[in-house]
CSV table of C-alpha atoms in Angstrom, one decimal:
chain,number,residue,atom,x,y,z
A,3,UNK,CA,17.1,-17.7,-15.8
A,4,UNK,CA,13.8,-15.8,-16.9
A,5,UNK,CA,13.1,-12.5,-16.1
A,6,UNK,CA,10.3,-10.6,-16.6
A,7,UNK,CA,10.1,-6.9,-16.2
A,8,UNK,CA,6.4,-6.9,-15.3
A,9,UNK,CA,6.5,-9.4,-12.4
A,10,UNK,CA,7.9,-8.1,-9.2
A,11,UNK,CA,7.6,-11.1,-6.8
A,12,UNK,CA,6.4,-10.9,-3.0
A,13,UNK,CA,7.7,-13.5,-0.5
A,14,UNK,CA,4.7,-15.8,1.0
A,15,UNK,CA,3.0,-14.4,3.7
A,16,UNK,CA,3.4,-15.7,7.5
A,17,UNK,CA,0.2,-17.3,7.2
A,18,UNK,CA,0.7,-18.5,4.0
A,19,UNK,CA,4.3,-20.1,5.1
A,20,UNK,CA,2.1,-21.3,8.0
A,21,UNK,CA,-0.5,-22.9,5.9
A,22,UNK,CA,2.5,-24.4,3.6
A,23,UNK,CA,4.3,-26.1,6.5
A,24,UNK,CA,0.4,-27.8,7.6
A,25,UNK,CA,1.1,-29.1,3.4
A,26,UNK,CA,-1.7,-26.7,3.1
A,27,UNK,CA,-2.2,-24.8,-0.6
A,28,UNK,CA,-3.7,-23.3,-3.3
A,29,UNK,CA,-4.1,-26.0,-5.9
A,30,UNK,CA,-4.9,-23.1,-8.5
A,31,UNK,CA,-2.0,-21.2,-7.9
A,32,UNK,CA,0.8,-20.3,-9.6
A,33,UNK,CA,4.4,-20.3,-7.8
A,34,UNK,CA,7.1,-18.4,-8.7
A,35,UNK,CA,11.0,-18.5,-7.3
A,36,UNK,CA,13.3,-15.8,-7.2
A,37,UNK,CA,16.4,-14.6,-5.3
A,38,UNK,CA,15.6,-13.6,-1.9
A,39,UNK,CA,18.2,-11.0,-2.3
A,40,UNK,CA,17.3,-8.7,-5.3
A,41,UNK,CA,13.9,-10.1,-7.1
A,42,UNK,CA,15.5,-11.8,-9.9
A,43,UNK,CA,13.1,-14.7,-11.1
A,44,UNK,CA,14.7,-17.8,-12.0
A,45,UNK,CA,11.0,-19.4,-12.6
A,46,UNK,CA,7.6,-18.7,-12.8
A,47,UNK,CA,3.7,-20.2,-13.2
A,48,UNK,CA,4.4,-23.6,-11.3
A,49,UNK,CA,2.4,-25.1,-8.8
A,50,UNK,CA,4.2,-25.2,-5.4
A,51,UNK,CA,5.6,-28.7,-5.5
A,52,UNK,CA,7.7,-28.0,-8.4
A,53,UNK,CA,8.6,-24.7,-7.2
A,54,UNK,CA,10.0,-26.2,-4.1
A,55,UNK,CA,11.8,-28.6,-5.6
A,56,UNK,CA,13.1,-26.3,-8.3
A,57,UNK,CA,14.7,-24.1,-5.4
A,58,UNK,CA,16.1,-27.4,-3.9
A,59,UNK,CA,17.7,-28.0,-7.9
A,60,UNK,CA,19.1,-24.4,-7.8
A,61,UNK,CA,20.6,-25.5,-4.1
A,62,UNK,CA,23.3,-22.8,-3.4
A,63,UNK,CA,23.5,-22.0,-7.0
A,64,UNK,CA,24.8,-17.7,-7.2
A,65,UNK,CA,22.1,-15.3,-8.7
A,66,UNK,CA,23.1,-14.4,-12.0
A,67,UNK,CA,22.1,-10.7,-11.2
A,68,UNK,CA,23.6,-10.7,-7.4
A,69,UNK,CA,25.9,-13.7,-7.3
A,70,UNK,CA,24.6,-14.0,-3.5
A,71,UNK,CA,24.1,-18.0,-3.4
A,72,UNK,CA,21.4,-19.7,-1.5
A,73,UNK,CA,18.7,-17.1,-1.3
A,74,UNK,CA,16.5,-18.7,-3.7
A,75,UNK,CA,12.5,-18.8,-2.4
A,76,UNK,CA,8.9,-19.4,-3.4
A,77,UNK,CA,6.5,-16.6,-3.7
A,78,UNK,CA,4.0,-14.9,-5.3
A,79,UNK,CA,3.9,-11.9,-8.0
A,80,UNK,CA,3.4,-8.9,-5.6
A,81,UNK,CA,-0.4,-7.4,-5.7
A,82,UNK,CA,-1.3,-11.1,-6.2
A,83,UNK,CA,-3.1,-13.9,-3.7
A,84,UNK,CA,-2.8,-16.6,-6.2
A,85,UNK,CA,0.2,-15.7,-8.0
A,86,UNK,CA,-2.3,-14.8,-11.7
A,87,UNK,CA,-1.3,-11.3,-13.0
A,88,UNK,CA,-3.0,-9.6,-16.1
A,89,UNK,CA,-0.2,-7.7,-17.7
């Protein structure tokens, strides 16, 4: 897994899930996925099709920090609209 100290990822927004269900988003973007549980990044700077179908690799695959299973979701780095960060 990769984790990065300096990204602390945010879950999509309501209207951004709602947009993502209509197979609506940001081309530009970059995706990240990370365990819904405790923030650990598994993955980062993908665009959202590999993103979801990275979370659907990991299936119920345990966090390594956690060990919850099955949290794994697609977000963005918090502070962030279109998941770019200047570190």
């Amino acid at each position: 897994m990769v984790v990065n100290a300096n990204i602390v990822p945010r879950p999509l927004t309501a209207e951004e899930l709602a947009a993502r269900e209509k197979g609506e988003y940001d081309s530009f973007a970059n995706y990240l996925v990370y365990c819904g549980g405790c923030g650990c990044l598994a993955k980062t700077n993908m665009y959202v099709m590999r993103a979801e179908a990275y979370i659907d690799e990991l299936g119920g695959k345990p966090c390594p920090r956690c060990g919850k299973e099955g949290l794994w979701t697609l977000g963005y780095p918090a502070n962030s609209k279109t998941g770019f960060v200047k570190f």
